[in-house]
PDB file of C-alpha atoms in Angstrom:
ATOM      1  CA  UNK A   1      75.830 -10.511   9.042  1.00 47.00           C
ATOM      2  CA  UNK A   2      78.095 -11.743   6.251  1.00 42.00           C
ATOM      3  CA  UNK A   3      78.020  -8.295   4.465  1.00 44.00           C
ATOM      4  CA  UNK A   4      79.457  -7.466   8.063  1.00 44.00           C
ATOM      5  CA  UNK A   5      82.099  -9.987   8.206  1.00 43.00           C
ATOM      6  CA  UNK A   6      83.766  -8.728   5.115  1.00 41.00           C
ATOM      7  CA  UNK A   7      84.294  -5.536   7.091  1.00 41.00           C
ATOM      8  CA  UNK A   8      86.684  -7.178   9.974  1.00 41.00           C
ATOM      9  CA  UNK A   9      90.026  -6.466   8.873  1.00 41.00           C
ATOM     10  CA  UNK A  10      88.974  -2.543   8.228  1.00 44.00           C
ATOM     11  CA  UNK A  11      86.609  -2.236  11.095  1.00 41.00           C
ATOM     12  CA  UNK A  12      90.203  -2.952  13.110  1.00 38.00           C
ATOM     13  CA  UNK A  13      91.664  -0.918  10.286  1.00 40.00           C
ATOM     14  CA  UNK A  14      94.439   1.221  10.621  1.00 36.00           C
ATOM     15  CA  UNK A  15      98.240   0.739   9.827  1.00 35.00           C
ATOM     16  CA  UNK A  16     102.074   0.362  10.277  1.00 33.00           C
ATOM     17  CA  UNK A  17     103.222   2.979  13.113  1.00 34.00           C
ATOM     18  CA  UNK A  18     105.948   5.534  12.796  1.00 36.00           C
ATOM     19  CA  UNK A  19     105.813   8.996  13.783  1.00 36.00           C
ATOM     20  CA  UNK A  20     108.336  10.771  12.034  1.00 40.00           C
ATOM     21  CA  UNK A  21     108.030  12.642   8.809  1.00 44.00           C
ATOM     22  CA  UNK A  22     104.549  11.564   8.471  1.00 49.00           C
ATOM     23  CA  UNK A  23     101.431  14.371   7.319  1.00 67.00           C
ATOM     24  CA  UNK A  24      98.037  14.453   7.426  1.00 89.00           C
ATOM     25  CA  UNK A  25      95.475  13.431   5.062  1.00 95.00           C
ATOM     26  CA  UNK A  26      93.397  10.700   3.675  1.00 94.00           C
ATOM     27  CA  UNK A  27      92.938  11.590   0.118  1.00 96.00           C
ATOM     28  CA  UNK A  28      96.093  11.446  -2.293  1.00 97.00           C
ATOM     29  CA  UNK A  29      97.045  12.289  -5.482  1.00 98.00           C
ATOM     30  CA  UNK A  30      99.596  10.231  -7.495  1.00 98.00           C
ATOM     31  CA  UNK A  31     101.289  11.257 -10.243  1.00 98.00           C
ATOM     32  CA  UNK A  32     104.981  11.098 -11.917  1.00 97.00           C
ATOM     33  CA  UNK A  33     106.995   7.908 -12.438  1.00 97.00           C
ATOM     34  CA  UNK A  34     105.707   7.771 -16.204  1.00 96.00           C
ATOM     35  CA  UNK A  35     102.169   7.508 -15.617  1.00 97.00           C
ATOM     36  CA  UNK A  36      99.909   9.313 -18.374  1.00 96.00           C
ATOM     37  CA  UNK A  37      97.423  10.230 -16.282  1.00 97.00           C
ATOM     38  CA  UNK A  38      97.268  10.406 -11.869  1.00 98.00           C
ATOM     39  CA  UNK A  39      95.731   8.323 -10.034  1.00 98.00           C
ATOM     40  CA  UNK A  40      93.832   8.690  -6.863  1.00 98.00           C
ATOM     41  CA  UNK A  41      94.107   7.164  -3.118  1.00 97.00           C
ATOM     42  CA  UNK A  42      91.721   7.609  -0.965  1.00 97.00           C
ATOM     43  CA  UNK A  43      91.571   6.217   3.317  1.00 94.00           C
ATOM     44  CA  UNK A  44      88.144   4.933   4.176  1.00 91.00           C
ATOM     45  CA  UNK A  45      86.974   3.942   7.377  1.00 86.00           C
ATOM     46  CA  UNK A  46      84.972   0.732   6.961  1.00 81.00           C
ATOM     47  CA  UNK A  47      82.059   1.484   8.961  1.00 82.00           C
ATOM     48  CA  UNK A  48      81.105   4.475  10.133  1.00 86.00           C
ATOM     49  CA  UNK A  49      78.010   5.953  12.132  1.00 86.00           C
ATOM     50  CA  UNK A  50      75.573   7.813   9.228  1.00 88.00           C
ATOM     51  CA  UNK A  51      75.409  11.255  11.479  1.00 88.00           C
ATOM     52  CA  UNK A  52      79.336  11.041  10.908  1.00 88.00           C
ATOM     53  CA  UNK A  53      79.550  10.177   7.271  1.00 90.00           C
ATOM     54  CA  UNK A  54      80.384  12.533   4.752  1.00 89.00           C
ATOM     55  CA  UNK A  55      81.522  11.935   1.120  1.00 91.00           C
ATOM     56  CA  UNK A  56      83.203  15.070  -0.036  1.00 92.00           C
ATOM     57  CA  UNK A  57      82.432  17.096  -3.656  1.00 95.00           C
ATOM     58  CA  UNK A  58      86.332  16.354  -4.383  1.00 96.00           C
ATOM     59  CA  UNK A  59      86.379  12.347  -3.728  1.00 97.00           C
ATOM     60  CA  UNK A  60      83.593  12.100  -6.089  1.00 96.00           C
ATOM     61  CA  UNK A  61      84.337  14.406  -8.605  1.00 97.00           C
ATOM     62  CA  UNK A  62      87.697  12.524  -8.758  1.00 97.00           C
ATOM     63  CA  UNK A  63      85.820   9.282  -8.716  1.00 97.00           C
ATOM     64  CA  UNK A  64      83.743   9.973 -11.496  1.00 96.00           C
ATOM     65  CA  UNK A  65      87.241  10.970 -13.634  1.00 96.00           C
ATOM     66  CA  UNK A  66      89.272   7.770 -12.966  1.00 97.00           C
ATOM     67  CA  UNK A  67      88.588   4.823 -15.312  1.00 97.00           C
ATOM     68  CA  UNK A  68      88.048   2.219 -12.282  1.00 97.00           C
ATOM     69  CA  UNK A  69      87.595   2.110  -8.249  1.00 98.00           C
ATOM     70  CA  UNK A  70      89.910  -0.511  -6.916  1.00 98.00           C
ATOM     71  CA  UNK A  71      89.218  -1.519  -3.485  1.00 97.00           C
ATOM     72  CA  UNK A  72      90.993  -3.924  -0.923  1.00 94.00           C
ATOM     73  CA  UNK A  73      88.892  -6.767  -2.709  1.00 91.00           C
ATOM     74  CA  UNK A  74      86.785  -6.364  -5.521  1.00 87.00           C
ATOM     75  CA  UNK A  75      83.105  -5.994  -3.514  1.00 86.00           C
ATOM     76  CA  UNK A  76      80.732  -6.225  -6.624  1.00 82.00           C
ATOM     77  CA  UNK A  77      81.958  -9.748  -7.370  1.00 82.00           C
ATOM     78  CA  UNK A  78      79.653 -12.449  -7.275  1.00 80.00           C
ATOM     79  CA  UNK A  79      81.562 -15.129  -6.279  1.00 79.00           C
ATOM     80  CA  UNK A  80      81.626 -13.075  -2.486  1.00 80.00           C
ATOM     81  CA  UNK A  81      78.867 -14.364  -0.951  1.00 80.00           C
ATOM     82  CA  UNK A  82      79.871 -17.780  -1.254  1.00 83.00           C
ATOM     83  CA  UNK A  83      83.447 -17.268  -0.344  1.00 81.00           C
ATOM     84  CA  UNK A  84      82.004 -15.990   3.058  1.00 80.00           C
ATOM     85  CA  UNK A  85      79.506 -18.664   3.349  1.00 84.00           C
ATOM     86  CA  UNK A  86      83.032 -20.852   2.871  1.00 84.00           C
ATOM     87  CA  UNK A  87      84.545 -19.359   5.715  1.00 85.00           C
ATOM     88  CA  UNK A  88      82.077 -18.561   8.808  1.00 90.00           C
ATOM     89  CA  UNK A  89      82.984 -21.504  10.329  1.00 93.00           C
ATOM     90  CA  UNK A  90      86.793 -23.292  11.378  1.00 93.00           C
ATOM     91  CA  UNK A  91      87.619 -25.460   8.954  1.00 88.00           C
ATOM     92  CA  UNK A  92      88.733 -28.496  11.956  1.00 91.00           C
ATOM     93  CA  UNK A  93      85.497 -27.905  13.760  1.00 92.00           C
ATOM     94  CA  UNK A  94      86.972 -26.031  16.720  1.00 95.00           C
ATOM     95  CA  UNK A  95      85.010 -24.331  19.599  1.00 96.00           C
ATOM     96  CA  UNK A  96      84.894 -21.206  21.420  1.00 96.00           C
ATOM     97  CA  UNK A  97      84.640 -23.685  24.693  1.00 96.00           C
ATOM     98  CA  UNK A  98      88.232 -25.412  23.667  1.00 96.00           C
ATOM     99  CA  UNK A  99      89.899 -21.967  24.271  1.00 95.00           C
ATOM    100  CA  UNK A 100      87.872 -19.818  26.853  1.00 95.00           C
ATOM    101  CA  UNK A 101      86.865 -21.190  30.385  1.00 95.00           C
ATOM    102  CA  UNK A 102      83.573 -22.328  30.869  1.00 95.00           C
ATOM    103  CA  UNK A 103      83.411 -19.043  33.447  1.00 95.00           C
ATOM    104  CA  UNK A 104      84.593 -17.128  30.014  1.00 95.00           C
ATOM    105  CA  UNK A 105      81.859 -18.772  27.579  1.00 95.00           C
ATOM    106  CA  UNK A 106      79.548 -18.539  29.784  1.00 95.00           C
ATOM    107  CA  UNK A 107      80.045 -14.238  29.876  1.00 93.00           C
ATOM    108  CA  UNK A 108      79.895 -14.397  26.053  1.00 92.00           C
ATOM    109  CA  UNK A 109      76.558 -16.606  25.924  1.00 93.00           C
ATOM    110  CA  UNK A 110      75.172 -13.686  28.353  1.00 93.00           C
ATOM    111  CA  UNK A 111      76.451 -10.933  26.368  1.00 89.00           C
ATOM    112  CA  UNK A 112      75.848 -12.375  23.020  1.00 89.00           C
ATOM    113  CA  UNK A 113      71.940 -13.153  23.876  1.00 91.00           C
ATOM    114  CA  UNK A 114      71.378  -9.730  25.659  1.00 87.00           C
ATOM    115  CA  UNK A 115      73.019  -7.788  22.453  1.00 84.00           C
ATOM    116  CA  UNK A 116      71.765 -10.018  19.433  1.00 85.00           C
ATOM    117  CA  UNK A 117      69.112 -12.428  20.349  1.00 88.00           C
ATOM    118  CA  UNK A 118      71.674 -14.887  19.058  1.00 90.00           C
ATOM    119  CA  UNK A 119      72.435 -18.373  21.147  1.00 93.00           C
ATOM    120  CA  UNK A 120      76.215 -18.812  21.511  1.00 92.00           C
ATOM    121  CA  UNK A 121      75.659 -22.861  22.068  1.00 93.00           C
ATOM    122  CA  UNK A 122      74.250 -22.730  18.625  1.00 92.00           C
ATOM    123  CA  UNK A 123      77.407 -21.009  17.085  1.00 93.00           C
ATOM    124  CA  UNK A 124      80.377 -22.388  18.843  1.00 95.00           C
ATOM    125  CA  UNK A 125      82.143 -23.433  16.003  1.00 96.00           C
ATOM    126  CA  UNK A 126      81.592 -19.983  14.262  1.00 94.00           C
ATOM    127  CA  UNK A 127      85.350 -18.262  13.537  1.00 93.00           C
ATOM    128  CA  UNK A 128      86.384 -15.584  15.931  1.00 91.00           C
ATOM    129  CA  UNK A 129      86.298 -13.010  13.336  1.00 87.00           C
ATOM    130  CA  UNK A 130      82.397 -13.845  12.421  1.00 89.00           C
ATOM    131  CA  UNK A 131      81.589 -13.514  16.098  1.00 90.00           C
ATOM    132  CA  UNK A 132      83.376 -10.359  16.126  1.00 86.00           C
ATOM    133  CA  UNK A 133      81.146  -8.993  13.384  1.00 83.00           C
ATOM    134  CA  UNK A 134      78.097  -9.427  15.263  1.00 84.00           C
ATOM    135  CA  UNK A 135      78.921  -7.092  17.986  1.00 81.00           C
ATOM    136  CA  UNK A 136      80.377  -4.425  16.034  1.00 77.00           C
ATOM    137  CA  UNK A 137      76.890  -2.710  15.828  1.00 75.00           C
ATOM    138  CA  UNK A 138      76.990  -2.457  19.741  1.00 73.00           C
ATOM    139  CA  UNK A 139      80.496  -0.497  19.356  1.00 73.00           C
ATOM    140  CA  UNK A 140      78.705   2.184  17.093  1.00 76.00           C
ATOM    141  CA  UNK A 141      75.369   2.109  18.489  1.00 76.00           C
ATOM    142  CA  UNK A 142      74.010   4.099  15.416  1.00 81.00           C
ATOM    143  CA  UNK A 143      72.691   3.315  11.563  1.00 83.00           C
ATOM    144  CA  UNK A 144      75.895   2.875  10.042  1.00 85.00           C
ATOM    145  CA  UNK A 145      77.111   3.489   6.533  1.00 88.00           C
ATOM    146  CA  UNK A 146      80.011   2.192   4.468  1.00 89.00           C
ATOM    147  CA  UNK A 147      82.694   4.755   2.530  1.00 92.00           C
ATOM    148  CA  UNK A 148      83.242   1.145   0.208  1.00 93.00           C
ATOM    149  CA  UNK A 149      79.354   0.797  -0.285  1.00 93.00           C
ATOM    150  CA  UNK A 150      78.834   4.750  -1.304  1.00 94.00           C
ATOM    151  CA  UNK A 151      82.228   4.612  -3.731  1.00 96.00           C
ATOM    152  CA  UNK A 152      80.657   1.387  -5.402  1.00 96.00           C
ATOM    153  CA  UNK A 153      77.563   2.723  -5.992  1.00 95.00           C
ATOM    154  CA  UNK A 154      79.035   6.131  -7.227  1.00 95.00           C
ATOM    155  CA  UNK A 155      80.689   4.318  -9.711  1.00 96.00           C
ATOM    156  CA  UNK A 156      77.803   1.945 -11.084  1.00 94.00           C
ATOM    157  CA  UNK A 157      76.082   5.551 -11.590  1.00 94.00           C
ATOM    158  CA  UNK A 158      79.838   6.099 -14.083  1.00 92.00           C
ATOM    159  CA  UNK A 159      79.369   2.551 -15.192  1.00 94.00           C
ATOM    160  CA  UNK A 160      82.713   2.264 -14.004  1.00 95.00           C
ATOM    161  CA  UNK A 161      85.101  -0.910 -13.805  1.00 95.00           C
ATOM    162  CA  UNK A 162      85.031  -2.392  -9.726  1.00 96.00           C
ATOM    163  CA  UNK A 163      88.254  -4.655  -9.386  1.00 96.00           C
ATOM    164  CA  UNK A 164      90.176  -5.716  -6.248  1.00 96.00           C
ATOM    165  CA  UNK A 165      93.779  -5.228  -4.582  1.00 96.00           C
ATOM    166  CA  UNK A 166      93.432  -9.107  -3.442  1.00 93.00           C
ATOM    167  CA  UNK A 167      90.737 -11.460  -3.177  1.00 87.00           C
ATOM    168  CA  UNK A 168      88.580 -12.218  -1.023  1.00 83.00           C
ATOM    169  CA  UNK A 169      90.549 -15.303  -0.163  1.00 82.00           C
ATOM    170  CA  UNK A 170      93.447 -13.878   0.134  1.00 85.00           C
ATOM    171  CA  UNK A 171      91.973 -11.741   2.558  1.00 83.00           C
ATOM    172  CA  UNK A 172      90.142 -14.466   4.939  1.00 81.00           C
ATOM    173  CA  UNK A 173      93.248 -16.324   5.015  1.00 83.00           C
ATOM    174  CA  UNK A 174      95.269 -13.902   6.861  1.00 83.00           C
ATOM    175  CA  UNK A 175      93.362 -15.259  10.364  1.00 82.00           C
ATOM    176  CA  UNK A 176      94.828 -18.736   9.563  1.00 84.00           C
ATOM    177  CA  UNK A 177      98.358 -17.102  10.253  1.00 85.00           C
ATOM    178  CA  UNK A 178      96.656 -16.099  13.652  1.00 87.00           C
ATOM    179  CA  UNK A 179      96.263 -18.766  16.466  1.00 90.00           C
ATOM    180  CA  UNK A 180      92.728 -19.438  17.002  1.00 91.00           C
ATOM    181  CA  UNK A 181      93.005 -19.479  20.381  1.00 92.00           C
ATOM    182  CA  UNK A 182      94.784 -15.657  19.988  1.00 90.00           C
ATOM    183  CA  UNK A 183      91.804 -14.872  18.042  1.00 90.00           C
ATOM    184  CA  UNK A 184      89.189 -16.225  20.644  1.00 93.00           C
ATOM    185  CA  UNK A 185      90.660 -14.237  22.916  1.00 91.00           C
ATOM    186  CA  UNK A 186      90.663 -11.126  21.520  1.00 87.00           C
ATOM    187  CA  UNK A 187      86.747 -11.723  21.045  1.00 89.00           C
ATOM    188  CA  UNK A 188      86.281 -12.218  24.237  1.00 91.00           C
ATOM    189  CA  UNK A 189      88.276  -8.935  25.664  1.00 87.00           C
ATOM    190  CA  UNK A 190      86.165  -7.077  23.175  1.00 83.00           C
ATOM    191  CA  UNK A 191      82.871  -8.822  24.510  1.00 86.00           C
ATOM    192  CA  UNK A 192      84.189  -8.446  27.917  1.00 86.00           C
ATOM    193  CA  UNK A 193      84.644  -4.485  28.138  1.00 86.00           C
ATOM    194  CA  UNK A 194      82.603  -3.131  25.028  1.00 84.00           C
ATOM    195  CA  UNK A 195      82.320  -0.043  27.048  1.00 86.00           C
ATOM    196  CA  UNK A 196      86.239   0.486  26.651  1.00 85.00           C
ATOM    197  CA  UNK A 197      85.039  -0.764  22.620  1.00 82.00           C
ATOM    198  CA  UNK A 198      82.592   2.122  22.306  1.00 84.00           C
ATOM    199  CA  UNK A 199      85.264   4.628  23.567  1.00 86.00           C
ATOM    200  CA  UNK A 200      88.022   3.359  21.376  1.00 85.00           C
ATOM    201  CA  UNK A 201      85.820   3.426  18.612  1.00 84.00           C
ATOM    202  CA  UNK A 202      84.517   7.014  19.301  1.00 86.00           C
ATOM    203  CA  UNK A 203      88.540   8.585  19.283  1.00 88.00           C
ATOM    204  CA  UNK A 204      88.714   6.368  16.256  1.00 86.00           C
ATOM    205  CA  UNK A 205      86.061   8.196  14.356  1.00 88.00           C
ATOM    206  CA  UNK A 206      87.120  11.465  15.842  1.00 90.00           C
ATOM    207  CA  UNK A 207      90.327  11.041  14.568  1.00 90.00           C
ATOM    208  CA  UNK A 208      89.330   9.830  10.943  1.00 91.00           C
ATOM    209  CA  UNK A 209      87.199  13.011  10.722  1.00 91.00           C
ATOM    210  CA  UNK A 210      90.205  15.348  11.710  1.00 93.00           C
ATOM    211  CA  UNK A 211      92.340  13.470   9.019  1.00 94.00           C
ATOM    212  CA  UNK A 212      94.859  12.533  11.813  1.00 87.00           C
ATOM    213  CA  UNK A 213      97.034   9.732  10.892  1.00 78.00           C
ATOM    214  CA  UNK A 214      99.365   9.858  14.110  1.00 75.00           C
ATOM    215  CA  UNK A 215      96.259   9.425  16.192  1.00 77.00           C
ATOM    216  CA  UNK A 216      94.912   6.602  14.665  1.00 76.00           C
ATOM    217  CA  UNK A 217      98.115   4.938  14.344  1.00 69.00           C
ATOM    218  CA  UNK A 218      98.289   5.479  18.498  1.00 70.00           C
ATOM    219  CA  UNK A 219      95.413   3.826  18.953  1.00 73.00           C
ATOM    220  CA  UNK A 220      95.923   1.009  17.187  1.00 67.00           C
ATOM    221  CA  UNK A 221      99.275   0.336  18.195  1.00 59.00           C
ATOM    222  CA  UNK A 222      97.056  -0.156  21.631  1.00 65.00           C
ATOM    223  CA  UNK A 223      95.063  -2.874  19.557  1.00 65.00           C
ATOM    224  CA  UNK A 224      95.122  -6.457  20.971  1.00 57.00           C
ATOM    225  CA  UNK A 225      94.405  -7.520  17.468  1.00 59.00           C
ATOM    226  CA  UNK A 226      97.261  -5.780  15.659  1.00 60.00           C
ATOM    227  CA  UNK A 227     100.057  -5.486  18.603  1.00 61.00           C
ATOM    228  CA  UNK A 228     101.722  -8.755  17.741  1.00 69.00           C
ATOM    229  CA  UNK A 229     100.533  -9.135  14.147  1.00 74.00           C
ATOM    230  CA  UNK A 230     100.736  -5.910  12.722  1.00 73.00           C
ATOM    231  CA  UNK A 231     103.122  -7.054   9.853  1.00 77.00           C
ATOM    232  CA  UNK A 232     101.017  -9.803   8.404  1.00 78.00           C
ATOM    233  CA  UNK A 233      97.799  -8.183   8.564  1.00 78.00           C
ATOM    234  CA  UNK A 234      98.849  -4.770   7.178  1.00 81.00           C
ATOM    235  CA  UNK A 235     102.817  -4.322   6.338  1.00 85.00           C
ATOM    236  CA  UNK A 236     102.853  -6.812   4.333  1.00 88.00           C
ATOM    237  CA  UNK A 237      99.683  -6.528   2.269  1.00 92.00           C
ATOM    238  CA  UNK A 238     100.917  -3.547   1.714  1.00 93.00           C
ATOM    239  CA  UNK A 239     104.274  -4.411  -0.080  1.00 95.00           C
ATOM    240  CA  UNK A 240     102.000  -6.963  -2.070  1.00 95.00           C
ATOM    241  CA  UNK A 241      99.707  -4.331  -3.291  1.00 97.00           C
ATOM    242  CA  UNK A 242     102.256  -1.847  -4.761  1.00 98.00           C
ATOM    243  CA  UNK A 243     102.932  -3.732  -8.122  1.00 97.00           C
ATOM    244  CA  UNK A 244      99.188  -4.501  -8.603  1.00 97.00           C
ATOM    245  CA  UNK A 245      98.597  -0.924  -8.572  1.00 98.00           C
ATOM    246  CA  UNK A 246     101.523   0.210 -10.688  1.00 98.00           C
ATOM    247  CA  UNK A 247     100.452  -2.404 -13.379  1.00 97.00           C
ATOM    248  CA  UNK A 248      96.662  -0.997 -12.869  1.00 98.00           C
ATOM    249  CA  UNK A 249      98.134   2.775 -13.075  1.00 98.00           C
ATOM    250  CA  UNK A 250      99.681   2.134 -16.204  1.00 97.00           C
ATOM    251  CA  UNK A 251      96.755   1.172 -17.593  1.00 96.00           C
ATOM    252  CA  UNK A 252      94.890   5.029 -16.633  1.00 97.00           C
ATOM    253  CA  UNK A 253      93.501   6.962 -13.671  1.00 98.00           C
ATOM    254  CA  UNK A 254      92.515   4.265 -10.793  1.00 98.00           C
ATOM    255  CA  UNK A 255      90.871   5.548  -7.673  1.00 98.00           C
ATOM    256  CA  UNK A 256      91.886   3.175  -4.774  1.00 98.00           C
ATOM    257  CA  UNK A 257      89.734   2.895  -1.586  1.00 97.00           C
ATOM    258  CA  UNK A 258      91.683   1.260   1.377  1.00 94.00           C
ATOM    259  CA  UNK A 259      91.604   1.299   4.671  1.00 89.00           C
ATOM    260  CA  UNK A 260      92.566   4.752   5.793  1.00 89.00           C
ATOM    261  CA  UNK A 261      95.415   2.521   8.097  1.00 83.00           C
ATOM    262  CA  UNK A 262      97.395   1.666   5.033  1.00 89.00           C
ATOM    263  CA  UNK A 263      97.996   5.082   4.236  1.00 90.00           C
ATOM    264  CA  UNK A 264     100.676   5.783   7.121  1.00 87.00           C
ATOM    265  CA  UNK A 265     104.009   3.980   8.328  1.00 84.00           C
ATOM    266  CA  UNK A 266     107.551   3.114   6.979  1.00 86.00           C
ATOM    267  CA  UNK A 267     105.890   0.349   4.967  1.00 86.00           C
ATOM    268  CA  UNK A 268     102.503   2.559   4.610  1.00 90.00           C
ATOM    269  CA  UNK A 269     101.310   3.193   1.119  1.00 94.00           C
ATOM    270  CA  UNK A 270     102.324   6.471   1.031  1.00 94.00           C
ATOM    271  CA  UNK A 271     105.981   5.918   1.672  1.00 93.00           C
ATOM    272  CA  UNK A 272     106.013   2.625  -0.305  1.00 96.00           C
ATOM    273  CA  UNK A 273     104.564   4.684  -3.415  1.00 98.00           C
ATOM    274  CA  UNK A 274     107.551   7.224  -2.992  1.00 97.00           C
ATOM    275  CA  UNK A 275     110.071   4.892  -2.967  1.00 97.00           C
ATOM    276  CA  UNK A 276     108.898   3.275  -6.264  1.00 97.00           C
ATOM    277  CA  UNK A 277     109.624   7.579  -7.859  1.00 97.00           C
ATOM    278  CA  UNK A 278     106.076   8.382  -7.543  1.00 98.00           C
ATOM    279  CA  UNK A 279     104.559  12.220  -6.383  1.00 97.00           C
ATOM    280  CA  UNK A 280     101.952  11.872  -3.956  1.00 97.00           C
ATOM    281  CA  UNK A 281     100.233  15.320  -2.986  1.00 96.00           C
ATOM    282  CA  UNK A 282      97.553  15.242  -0.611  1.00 95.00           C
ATOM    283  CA  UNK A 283      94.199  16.799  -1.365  1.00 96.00           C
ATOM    284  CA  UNK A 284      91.709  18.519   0.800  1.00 92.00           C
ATOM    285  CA  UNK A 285      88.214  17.091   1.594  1.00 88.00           C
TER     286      UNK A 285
END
């Protein structure tokens, strides 16, 4: 469950919406701008069913010639585990029943104890985004695999160098700039109509496989999650990101491994990179 949790952000994943002047692709070359040597950026999709997954020749080939795989947040650290042990539960002791109707809680007891086994009364305190974790395996339905999981253990076989856009911290806190009772919720529409869920899910994978960035922007811009607070969660973390990785560039060939929704957008890593004189060519799976 807490490997799970670490997913959230990505599992909702994808990025800033416009639809002009933007191409396909989730794997990117970047060169120019006075680096010695490109660098490599590469969209993942978080979690994915294992029938669906598929790590090309290309991305690891590339992989195994960069000199480090940056993700969002550096997943090989140790201190992780405790940082999400830290954070399942609010901080002020809130509950689920001080923001959904007892009529409301009691739906999500039902739905919780059919699909896990779990006992909501036992985890009302939990945050809204730990909840959410546990019924993401209903959305797939399917063993799942990880794009982050494969990458990291592709480059342990390289004895490569695993670092991180932002930490893990940096990353949990974005849900305290979220109302809790937003966050509740958008739990319990998720909870309530998983069926819609599975759907959404499906076009989301579809998409990913087809490299389409418009799509996936579409849907999310349909997200109750992201429609109010797409800035925070994603625009922003993306203008925070792009002097990390010029310092890291500078330094030799980094693969990055993001969320395939930061690639696209105005204020989507692909534009941002431009604007700082960079070449970005995309490369086929």
């Amino acid at each position: 469950m807490l490997k799970r949790s670490i997913f959230i952000l990505g599992l909702i994943l994808i990025g800033s919406f416009s639809v002009l002047g933007q191409e396909k692709g989730v794997f990117w070359k970047i060169s120019g701008n006075g680096l010695s040597a490109s660098s490599y950026l590469f969209g993942t999709i978080h979690l994915i069913c294992e029938q669906d997954f598929a790590m090309s020749e290309r991305v690891s080939d590339k992989l195994a010639q960069s000199n480090a795989l940056v993700l969002e947040i550096d997943m090989d650290d140790p201190s992780l585990q405790m940082a999400l042990m830290a954070n399942i539960y609010n901080e002020d002791g809130q509950k689920i029943t001080d923001f959904l109707s007892e009529e409301e809680y009691q739906e999500i007891r039902t739905f919780l104890k059919e699909r896990t086994g779990m006992d909501m009364d036992m985890l009302k305190t939990m945050r809204p985004m730990v909840l959410m974790s546990l019924i993401y395996p209903n959305l797939l339905e399917c063993e799942t695999k990880a794009f982050e999981s494969e990458l990291m253990a592709l480059a342990k076989t390289n004895d490569m160098e695993i670092v991180g856009l932002e930490s893990v911290n940096d990353q949990l806190s974005l849900f305290d700039l979220i109302p809790l009772k937003e966050q509740y919720r958008s739990f319990y529409t998720y909870a309530d109509n998983i069926e819609k869920g599975k759907r959404e899910f499906k076009k989301l994978i579809a998409s990913y496989k087809e490299e389409d960035i418009l799509a996936l922007l579409e849907l999310v811009s349909e997200s109750p999650e992201y429609k109010d607070y797409q800035e925070v969660l994603l625009d922003q973390r993306n203008l925070n990101w792009i002097d990390p990785m010029a310092r890291m560039m500078k330094k030799g060939s980094m693969f990055f491994a993001v969320g395939a929704g930061h690639l696209a957008g105005d204020t989507g890593l692909i534009q941002l990179l431009k604007k700082e004189g960079y070449s970005l060519e995309r490369l086929n799976l």
